[in-house]
Structures are given as C-alpha cells and as structure tokens.
Coordinates of C-alpha atoms in Angstrom, one line a residue:
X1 CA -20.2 15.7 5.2
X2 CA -19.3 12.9 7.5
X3 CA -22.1 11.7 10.1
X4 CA -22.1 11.1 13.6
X5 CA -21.6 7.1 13.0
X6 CA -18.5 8.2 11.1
X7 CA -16.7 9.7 13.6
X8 CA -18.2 7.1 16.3
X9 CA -16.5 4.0 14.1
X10 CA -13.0 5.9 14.0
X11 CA -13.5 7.1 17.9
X12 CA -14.0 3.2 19.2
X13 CA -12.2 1.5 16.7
X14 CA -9.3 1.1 19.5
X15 CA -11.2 -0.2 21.0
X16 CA -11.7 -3.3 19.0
X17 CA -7.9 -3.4 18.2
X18 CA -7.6 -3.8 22.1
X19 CA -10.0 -6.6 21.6
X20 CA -7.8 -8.4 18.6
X21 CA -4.5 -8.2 20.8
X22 CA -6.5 -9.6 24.0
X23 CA -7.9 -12.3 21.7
X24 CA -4.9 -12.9 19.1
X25 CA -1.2 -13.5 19.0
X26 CA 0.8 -10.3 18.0
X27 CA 1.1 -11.1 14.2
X28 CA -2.6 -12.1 13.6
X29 CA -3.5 -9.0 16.0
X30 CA -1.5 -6.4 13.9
X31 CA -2.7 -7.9 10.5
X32 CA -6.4 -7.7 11.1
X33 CA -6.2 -4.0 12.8
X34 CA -4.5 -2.9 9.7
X35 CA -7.1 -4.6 7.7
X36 CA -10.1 -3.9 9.4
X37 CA -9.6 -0.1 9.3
X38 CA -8.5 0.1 6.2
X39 CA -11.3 -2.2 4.9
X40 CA -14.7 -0.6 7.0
X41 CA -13.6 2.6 8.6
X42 CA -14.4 6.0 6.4
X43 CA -12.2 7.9 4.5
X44 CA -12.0 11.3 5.0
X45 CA -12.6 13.6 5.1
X46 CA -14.0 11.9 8.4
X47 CA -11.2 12.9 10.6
X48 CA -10.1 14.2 14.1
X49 CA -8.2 17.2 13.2
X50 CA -6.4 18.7 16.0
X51 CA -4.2 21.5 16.2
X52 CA -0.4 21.2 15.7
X53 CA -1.0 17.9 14.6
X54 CA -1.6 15.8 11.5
X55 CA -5.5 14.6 11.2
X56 CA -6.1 11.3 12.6
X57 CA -7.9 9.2 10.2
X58 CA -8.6 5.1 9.8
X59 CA -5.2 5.4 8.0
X60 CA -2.5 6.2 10.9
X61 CA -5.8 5.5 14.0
X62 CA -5.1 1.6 13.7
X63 CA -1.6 1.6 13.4
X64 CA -1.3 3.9 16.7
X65 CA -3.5 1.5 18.9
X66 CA -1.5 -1.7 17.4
X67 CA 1.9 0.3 18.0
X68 CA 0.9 1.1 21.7
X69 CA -0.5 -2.4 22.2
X70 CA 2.5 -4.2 21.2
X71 CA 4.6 -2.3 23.1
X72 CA 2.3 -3.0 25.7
X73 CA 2.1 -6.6 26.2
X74 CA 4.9 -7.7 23.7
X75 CA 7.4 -5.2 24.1
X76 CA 10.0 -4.2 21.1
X77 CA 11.3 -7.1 19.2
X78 CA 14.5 -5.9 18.4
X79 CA 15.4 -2.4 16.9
X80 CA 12.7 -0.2 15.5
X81 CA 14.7 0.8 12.6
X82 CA 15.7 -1.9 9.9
X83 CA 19.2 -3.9 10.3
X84 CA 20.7 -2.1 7.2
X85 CA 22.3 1.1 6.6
X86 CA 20.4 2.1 3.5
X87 CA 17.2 1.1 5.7
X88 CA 17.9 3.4 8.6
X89 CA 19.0 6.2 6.1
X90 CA 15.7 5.8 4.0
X91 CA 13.4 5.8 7.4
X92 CA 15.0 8.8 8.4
X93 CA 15.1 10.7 5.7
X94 CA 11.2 9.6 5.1
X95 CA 10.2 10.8 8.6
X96 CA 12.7 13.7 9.3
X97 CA 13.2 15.7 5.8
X98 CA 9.6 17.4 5.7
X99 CA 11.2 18.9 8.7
X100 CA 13.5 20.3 5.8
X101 CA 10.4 21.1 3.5
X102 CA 9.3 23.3 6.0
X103 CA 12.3 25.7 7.0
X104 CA 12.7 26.2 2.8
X105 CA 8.9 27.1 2.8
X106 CA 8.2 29.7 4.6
X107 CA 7.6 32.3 2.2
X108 CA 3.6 32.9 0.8
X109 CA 3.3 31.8 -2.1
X110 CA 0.8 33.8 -4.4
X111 CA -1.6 33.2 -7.9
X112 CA -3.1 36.5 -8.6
X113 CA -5.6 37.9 -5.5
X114 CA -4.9 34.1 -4.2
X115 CA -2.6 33.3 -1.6
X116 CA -1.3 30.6 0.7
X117 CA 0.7 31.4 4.0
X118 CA 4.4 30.1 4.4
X119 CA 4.7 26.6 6.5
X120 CA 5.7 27.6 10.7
X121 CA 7.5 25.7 13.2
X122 CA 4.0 23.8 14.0
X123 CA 4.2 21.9 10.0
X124 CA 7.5 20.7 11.4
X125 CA 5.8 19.2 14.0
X126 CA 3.0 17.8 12.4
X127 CA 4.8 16.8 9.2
X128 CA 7.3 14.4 11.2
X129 CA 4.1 13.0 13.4
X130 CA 2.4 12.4 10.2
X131 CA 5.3 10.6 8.6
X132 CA 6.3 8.2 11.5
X133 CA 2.4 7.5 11.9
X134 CA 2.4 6.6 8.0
X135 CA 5.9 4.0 8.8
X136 CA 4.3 2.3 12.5
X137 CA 2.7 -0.5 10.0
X138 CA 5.9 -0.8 7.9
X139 CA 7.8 -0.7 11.4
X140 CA 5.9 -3.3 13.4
X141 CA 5.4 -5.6 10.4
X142 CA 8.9 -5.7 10.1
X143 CA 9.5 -7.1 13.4
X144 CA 5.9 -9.0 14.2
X145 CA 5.6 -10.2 10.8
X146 CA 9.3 -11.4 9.5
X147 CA 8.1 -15.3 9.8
X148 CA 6.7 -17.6 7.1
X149 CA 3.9 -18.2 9.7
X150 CA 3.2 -14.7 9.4
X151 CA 3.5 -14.3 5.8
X152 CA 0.7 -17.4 5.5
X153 CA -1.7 -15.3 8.0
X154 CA -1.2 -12.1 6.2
X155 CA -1.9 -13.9 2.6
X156 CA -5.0 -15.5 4.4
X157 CA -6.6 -12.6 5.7
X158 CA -5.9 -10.5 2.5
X159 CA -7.9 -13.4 1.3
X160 CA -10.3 -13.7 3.8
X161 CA -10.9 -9.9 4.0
X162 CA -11.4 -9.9 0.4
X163 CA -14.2 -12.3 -0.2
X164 CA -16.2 -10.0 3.0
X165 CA -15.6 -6.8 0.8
X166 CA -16.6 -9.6 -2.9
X167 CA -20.4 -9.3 -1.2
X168 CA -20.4 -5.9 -0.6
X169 CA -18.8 -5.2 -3.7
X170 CA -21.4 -6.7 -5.6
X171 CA -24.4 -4.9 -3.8
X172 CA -22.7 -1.8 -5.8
X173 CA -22.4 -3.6 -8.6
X174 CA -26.2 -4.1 -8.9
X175 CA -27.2 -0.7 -7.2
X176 CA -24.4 2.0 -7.8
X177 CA -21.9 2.7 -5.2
X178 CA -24.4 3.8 -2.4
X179 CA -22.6 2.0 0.8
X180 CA -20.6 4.8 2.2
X181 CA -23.3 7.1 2.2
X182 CA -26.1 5.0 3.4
X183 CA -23.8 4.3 6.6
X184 CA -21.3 7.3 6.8
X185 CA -24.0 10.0 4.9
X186 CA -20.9 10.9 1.7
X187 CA -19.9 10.1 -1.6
X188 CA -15.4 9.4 -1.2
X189 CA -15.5 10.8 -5.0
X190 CA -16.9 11.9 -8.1
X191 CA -19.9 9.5 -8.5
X192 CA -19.3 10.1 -12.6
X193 CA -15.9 8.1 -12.0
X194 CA -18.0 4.6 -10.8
X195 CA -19.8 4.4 -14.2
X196 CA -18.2 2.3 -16.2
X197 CA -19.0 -0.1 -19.9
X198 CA -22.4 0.3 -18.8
X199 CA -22.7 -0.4 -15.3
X200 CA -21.1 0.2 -12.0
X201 CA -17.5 0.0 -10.5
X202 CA -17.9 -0.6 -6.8
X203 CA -16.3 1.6 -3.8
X204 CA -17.6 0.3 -0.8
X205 CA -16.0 2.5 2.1
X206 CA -12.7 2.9 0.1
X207 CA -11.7 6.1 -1.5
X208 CA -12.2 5.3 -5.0
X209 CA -13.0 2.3 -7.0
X210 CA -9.3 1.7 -8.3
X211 CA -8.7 1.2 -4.8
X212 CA -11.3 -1.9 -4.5
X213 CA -10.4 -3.2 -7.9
X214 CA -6.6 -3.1 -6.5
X215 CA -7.4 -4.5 -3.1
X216 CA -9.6 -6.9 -4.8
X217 CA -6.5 -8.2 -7.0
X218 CA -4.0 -8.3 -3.9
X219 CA -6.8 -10.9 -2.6
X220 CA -6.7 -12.5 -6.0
X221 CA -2.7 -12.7 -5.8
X222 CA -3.1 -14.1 -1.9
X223 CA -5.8 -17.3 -2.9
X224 CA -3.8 -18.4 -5.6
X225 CA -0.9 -18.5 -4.0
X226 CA -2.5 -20.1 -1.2
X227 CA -4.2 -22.5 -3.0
X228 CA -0.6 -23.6 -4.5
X229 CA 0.7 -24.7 -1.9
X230 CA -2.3 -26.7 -0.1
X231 CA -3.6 -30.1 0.2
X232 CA -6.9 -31.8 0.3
X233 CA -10.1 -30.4 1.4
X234 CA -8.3 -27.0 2.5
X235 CA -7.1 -27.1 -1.4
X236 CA -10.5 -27.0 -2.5
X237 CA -12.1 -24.6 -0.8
X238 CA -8.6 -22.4 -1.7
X239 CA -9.5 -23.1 -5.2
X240 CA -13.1 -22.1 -5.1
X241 CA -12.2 -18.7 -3.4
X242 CA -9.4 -18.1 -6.3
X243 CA -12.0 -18.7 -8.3
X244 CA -14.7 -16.7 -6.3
X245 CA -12.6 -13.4 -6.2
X246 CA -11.3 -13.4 -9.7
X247 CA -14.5 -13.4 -10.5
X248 CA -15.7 -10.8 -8.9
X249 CA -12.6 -8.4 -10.2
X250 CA -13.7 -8.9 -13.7
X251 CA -17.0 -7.7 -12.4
X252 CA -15.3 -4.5 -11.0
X253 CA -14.3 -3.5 -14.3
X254 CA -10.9 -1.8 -13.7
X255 CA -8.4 -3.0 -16.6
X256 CA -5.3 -2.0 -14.5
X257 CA -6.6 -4.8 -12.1
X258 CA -7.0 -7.0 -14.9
X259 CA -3.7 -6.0 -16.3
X260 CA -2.2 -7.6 -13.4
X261 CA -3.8 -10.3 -12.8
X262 CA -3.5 -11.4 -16.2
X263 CA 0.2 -10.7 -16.2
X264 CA 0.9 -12.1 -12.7
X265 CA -1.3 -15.0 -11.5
X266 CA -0.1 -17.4 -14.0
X267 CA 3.4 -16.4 -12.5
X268 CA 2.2 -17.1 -8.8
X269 CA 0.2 -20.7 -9.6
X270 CA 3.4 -22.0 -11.7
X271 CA 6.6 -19.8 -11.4
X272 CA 9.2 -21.1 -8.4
X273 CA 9.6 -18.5 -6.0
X274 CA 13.1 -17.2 -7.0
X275 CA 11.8 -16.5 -10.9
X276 CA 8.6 -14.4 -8.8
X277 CA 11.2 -12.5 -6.8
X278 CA 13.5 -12.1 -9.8
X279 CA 10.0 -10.5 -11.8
X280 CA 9.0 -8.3 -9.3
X281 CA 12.6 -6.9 -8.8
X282 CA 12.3 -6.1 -12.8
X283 CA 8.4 -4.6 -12.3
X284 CA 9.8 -2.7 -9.3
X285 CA 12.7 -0.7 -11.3
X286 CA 10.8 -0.5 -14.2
X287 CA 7.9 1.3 -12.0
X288 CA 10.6 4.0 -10.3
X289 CA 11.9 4.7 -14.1
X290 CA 8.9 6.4 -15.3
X291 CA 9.6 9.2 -12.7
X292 CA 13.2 9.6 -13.0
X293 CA 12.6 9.4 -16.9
X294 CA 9.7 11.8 -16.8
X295 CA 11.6 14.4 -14.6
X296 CA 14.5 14.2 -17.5
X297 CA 11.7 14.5 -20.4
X298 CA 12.4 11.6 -21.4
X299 CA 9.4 9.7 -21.8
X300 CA 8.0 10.3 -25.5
X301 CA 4.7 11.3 -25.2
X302 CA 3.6 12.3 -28.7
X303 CA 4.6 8.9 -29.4
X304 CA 2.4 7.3 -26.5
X305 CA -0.6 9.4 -27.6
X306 CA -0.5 8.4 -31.4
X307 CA -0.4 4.9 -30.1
X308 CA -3.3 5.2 -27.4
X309 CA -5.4 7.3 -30.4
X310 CA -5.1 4.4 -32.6
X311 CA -6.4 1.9 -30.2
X312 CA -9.0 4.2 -28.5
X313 CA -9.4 7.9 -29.0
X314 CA -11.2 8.3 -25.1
X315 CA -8.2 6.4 -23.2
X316 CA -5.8 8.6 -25.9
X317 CA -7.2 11.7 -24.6
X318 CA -7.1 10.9 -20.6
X319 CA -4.0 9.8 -21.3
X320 CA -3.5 13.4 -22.7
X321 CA -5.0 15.0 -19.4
X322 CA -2.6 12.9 -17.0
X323 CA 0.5 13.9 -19.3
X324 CA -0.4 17.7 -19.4
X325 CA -0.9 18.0 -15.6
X326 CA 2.2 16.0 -15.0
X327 CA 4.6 18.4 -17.2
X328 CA 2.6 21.5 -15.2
X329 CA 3.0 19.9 -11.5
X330 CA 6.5 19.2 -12.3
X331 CA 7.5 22.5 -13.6
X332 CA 6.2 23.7 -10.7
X333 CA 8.2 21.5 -8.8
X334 CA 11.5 22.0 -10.5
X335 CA 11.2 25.7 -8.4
X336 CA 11.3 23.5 -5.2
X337 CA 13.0 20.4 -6.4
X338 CA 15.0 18.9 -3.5
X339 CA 12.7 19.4 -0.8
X340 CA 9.3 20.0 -2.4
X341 CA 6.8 23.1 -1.7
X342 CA 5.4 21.0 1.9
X343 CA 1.7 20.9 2.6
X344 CA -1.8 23.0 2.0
X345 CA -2.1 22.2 -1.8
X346 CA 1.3 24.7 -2.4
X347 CA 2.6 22.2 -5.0
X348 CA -0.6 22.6 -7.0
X349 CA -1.7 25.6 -9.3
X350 CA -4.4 27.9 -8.0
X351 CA -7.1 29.5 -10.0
X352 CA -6.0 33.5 -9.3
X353 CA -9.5 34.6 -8.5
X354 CA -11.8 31.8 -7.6
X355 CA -9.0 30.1 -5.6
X356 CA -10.0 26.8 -6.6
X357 CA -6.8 24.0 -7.1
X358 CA -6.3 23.7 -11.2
X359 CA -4.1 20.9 -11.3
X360 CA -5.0 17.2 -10.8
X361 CA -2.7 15.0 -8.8
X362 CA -3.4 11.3 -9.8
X363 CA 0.1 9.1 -9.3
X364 CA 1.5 8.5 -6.0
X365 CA 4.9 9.7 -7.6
X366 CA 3.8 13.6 -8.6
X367 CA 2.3 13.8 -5.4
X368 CA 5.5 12.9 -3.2
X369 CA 8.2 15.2 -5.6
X370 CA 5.6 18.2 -5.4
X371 CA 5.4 17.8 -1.3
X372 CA 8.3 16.7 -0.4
X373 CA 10.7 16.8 -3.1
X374 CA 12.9 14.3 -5.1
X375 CA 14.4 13.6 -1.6
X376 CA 11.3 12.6 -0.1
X377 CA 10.4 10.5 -3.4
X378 CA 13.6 8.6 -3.0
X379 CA 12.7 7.8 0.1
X380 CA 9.5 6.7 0.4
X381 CA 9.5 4.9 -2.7
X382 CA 13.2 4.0 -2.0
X383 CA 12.5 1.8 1.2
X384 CA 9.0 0.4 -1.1
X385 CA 11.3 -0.9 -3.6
X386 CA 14.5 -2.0 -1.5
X387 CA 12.6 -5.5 0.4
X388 CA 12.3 -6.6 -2.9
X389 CA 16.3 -6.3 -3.7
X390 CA 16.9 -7.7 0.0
X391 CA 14.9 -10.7 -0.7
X392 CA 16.1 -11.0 -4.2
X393 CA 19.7 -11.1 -2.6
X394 CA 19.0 -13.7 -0.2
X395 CA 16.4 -15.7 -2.5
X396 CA 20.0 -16.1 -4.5
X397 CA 22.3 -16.2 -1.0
X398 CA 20.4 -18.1 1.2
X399 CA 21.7 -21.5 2.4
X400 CA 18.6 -22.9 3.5
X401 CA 15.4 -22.8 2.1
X402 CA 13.4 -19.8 1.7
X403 CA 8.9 -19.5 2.1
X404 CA 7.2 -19.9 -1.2
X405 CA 5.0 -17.2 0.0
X406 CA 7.5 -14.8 -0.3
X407 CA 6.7 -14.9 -4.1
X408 CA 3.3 -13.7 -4.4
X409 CA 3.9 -11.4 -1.7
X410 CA 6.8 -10.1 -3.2
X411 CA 4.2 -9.6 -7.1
X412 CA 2.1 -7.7 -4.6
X413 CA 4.1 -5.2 -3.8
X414 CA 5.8 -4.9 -7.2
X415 CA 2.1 -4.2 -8.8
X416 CA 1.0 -2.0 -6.1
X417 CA 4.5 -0.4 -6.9
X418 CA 3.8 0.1 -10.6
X419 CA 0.0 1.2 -9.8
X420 CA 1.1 4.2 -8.3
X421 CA 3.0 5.8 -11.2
X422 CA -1.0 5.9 -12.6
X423 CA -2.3 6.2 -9.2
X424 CA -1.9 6.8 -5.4
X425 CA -2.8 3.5 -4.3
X426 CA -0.3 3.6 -1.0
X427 CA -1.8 2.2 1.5
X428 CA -1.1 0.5 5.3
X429 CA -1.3 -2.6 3.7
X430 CA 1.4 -1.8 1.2
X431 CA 3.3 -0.7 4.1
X432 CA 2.6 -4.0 6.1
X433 CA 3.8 -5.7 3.3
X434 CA 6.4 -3.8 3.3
X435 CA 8.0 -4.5 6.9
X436 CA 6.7 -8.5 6.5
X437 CA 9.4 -8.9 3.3
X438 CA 12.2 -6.5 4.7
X439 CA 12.0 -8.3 8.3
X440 CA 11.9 -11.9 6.5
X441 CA 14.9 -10.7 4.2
X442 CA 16.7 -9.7 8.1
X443 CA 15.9 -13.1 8.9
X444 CA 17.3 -14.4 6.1
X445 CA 20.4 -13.0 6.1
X446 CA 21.1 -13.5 9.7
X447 CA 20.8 -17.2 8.7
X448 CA 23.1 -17.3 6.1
X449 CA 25.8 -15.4 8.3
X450 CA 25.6 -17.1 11.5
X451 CA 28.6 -19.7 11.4
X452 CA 27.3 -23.3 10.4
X453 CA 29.2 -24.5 13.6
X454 CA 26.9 -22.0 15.9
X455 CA 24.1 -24.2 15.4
X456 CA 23.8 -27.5 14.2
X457 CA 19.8 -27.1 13.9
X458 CA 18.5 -25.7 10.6
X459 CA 15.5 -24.1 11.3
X460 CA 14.2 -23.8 8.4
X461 CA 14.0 -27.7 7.8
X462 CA 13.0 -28.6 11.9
X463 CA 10.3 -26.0 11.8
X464 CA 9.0 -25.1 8.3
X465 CA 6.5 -22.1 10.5
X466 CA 9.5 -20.7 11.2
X467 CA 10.8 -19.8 7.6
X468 CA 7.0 -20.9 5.7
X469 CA 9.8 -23.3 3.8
X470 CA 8.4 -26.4 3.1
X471 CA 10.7 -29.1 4.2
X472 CA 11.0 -32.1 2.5
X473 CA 7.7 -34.3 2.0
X474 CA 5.9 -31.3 4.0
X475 CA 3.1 -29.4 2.7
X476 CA 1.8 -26.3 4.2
X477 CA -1.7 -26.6 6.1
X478 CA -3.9 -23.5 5.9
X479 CA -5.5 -22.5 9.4
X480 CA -2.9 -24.4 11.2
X481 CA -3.1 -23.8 15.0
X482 CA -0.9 -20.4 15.9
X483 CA -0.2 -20.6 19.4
X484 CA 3.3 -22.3 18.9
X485 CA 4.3 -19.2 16.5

C-alpha cells in the first residue's frame, strides 16, 4: 500500500504547479506540470478517492491546478472546444456518452455466487468528471500550445525530462526496479514482468516498464528532431543527448520501443516534414484497423501464431494469451456493444466463487469498447487520430510555411497510437500532444483562409516563433529567450 510520502507528493503537488505559472509563461508552465506529475508522482493506487467522484490521482491532479491557473491569470484563449465540427462532436461524445453507459447499466450483473451492482445516477456523475478531467491537458494544449514556440518547448522538455528519468532508469537497471518502493513503500506491477534477457527493465515511478521504455523513445523522437534543426554548440550538445537517450532505451530492453525507433528516427533526422506527417497519417489508420478488423474477425490469427511459433515459440504463445482474452472480452462486449458495460471491472469475466477478475485487459482499445462501448472507442481514439489528418490537410493546403517540428511530433503520436492496440499506454502527454497538433492545425487553417489582402504580413516568415517555420537563411536556436512568445 501507498505511504504517507505518497499521498503528501500528490496533496502539494499544486502547489508547485502554482509555483511553475508564477515562475513561467503559460506554455512552458502547462508543459512541465503535465510532465512533472506524470514523471515523479505515484501511480495508484495512491489516490484521493472521494465519494460521487472519480479518484484524483497524478493523472487528472496536474491538469486541474494548470486548468484553474490558466484561467486564473491568462483567462480562456478562445473557445474551449476545438474549431471543427467533427472536434466538438468527438469531445462531446468522449465526455458526455458514459452518461449513456450508465442509464443502459443499471442492472447487476452476476457469475455464479458473484455479483456486481448496476451503475446509479452518482457513475453519471463521476464518469463525466472523470472524462473532462482526462480532456483539460488535450483542452489547454490546444489553446496554450498551438505555436511553433510551443511545439520547440514541449520537444525540449520531453527531452529534458527524459535524460532526468535516463539516471534513474539506470539505477534499476543495475539493482532491479526498487525506486517506487523505496520512496512510495509499493511495487506499480508484477515484479516477474521487469525481468527481462537476463537483467532488468526499469519502472521508476511509472506504471509499468513499457511505459518508461515508451516515454523513453518519445524523448528519443524529441532530441533527434531537435538536434535537426540546430546550429553550433547547441547542435552538439543536441547530438550527444540523442545519442545519450538512445542509449539508454536499448538498455531498457523493450522491443516495441526499439521497433519504433528503428522504424521512425531515421524518418525524423532525414524525411521533410510533409513525408513525416504523410507516415504518421498511414501508422495512425493502420493502428485504428486492428480494432475495427478484430471486432469483424477478421484478423487471421492461426495464421499470426504459426508465424510468431516459427520465429519464437515464448512470444508465439503470449501472443496466444493476448488473442484468447481479446476474442473473450469482446464477446462479452458484443452483449453491450454501443455503449459498453461502464465501470467496476463489469466488462471483465469474474471467477463465480472466488470473485477474482479472469480476463486480462492489456490494449488501450479492448479496454475503451468494454467500458464505454464502440461509441466511446470512436471517440477517444477518434479525436487521437483526427490532429494528424488536420495537419496532414494543411501540411498539403497551407500557403505559408509550416514548423518542422510538427513532424516528429506528429511520429509521436502515431506510435503512441499504434502502442496501444498492444498496450494502454494513454497518457496526459499523449493528450498534450494532442491539443499542441490540433491547435497548430487551427492555426493553420485560419492562415490559409484569411484573405491575402487582410494582411499584408506573413507571419510565418516575420516571426518564425510564431509558426516554428524556419524562414529563409534562419535556423532555429534551442533555449531561445520566451518572454516575447
């Protein structure tokens, strides 16, 4: 169980988001809350759990003090909700349909002597709460973080924040995965699951050591790219820290890490950002295929396994696990298939005596159709997948020039898209990234519309900061001063 110190760090971690917006501008304030928590606060089950509403925990805590802060002292940028139609319908949906999930559950549901109650009029409330507090990074990114400027600082402390965690992570290379309990007094998960070719794979004070190795690559993703488009000394040191962290991912030994970076660095260091965007459009729909192809039993899995068995009989017979619990937890969901079977483990299978949940729930995908149904997959991982088609439309539309960064950015998200079909790897800082691309696509558009005659300025060639477009001759400095942004 979680100790004292664990429910200290969430209680006054407000505290030190106050301190970042006293300190920083609004962008650098709400990137560095987001990544802090995520980064050094515990997972739960350290939580304050209170009643009629959904447990507060480092993942919504941070993104409720930067939301109230912002308001605060910046006051809304614009509309909450994103410019589009298809935006506003996906937000809504996300945050109001378990509202639907819980007026079609509220029947017991029972396994044997085992039984859960029927969802009340409270799960509507705390459902909704828990949905909107999930969106407030995707939300304020959107309008805090829609600038190249921003786009640079959020690459740069993805970077930054990763080589902290590199030190760290090789502590639990060297000792076993001890960090979390020596400062919060548990284990996140199955200790069995960090041992790996012989040594260790490192979890540090995230919930599982898939989520290092991923947050680990995203830091990967973020030096390369910033070392591309750098100069001199800061080039260098870019360079070295590229090198640093892709080092230290090899050491975490995770091969869907690897997978990635293999497959995408070379893309960041030497594709042009429209043939980045155009690849992670392709990653992203082949990603959201798997479940609309699995939910029509379409996927040939005998085929798969025959495959995986020749290669290695172990990853052939996980492989086996994930597909068997996958045909069980959708079956199961097929008898609630619009708007899923809502909270308390009722989209799982229950052992009818001992009570305890049989089913295993790995990919971010079976998770969402089982709660909230395909309504609520669509749109949570509708609104994941649609920045990347907005930016992909104005990559091609734009008139002026668009941020390089928008490219690895863009990978990024695609990856983290295509890690949760395996995995439930969604995160605040997928979300952040998230509102960052659908806010700079808003931007984007709103360039390309507004008459040529309006303005005879082009912003994005008198200002690169304000579009992170290099104009001619002009190469982005690193750690340029951000009090003009």
């Amino acid at each position: 169980m979680p100790n004292p110190i664990a429910f200290l760090a969430l209680a006054s971690f407000p505290l030190v988001v106050a301190v970042l917006y006293g300190r920083l501008p609004a962008d650098r304030a709400l990137i560095w809350s987001i990544l802090a928590g995520y980064l050094f606060l515990p997972e739960p089950p350290a939580v304050f759990d209170f009643p009629a509403a959904p447990p507060l925990s480092k993942h919504n805590i941070p993104a409720l003090m930067a939301f109230a802060l912002a308001m605060w002292r910046h006051g809304p940028q614009g509309s909450l909700l994103p410019l589009s139609l298809l935006g506003k319908a996906l937000v809504l949906i996300f945050i109001l349909s378990p509202a639907v999930t819980v007026l079609t559950n509220g029947e017991p549901v029972f396994w044997g002597q085992v039984g859960l109650p029927g969802l009340g009029l409270k799960d509507i409330l705390a459902l909704t709460i828990q949905q909107f507090l999930f969106l407030l990074p995707f939300l304020m990114a959107r309008q805090f973080l829609a600038s190249g400027g921003a786009q640079r600082e959020l690459l740069k402390a993805l970077m930054i924040g990763g080589l902290v965690y590199s030190f760290l992570m090789l502590i639990e290379i060297r000792l076993s995965p001890q960090l979390n309990l020596w400062v919060y007094g548990f284990y996140q998960h199955q200790f069995g699951q960090s041992v790996r070719f012989g040594g260790y794979r490192p979890v540090v004070f995230l919930y599982h050591g898939l989520w290092v190795a991923f947050y680990t690559f995203m830091a990967v993703i973020a030096a390369w790219g910033l070392w591309r488009f750098s100069a001199g000394r800061n080039g260098a040191k870019l360079l070295l820290a590229a090198l640093w962290l892709t080092t230290v991912l090899v050491l975490a030994k995770s091969l869907g890490a690897m997978i990635f970076l293999i497959a995408l660095a070379p893309l960041v260091v030497l594709a042009p950002a429209r043939l980045q965007v155009r690849i992670a459009i392709l990653i992203g729909v082949l990603a959201l295929a798997y479940p609309l192809l699995k939910g029509a039993a379409l996927i040939p899995e005998e085929t798969l396994l025959a495959r995986a068995a020749a290669i290695d009989p172990d990853r052939a017979a996980s492989l086996r696990f994930r597909f068997t619990n996958e045909n069980t937890l959708l079956d199961r969901a097929y008898l609630k298939p619009l708007f899923g079977w809502g909270s308390w483990g009722r989209n799982h299978i229950l052992d009818p005596v001992t009570g305890f949940i049989l089913t295993v729930t790995d990919g971010r995908w079976i998770i969402t159709i089982g709660v909230y149904g395909w309504v609520g997959f669509a749109a949570e991982f509708g609104l994941i997948l649609l920045p990347l088609l907005l930016i992909g439309r104005e990559v091609r539309l734009a008139r002026s020039q668009v941020s390089p960064l928008v490219g690895p950015l863009s990978l990024m998200l695609a990856a983290n898209l295509a890690d949760m079909i395996p995995n439930a790897t969604l995160t605040p800082l997928t979300w952040l990234i998230v509102g960052a691309l659908t806010g700079y696509a808003e931007s984007l558009r709103a360039e390309r519309l507004r008459p040529a005659s309006a303005d005879s300025r082009n912003i994005s060639t008198a200002d690169p900061e304000q579009t992170g477009a290099p104009a001619p001759g002009w190469r982005p400095v690193i750690g340029a001063p951000k009090e003009s942004r």
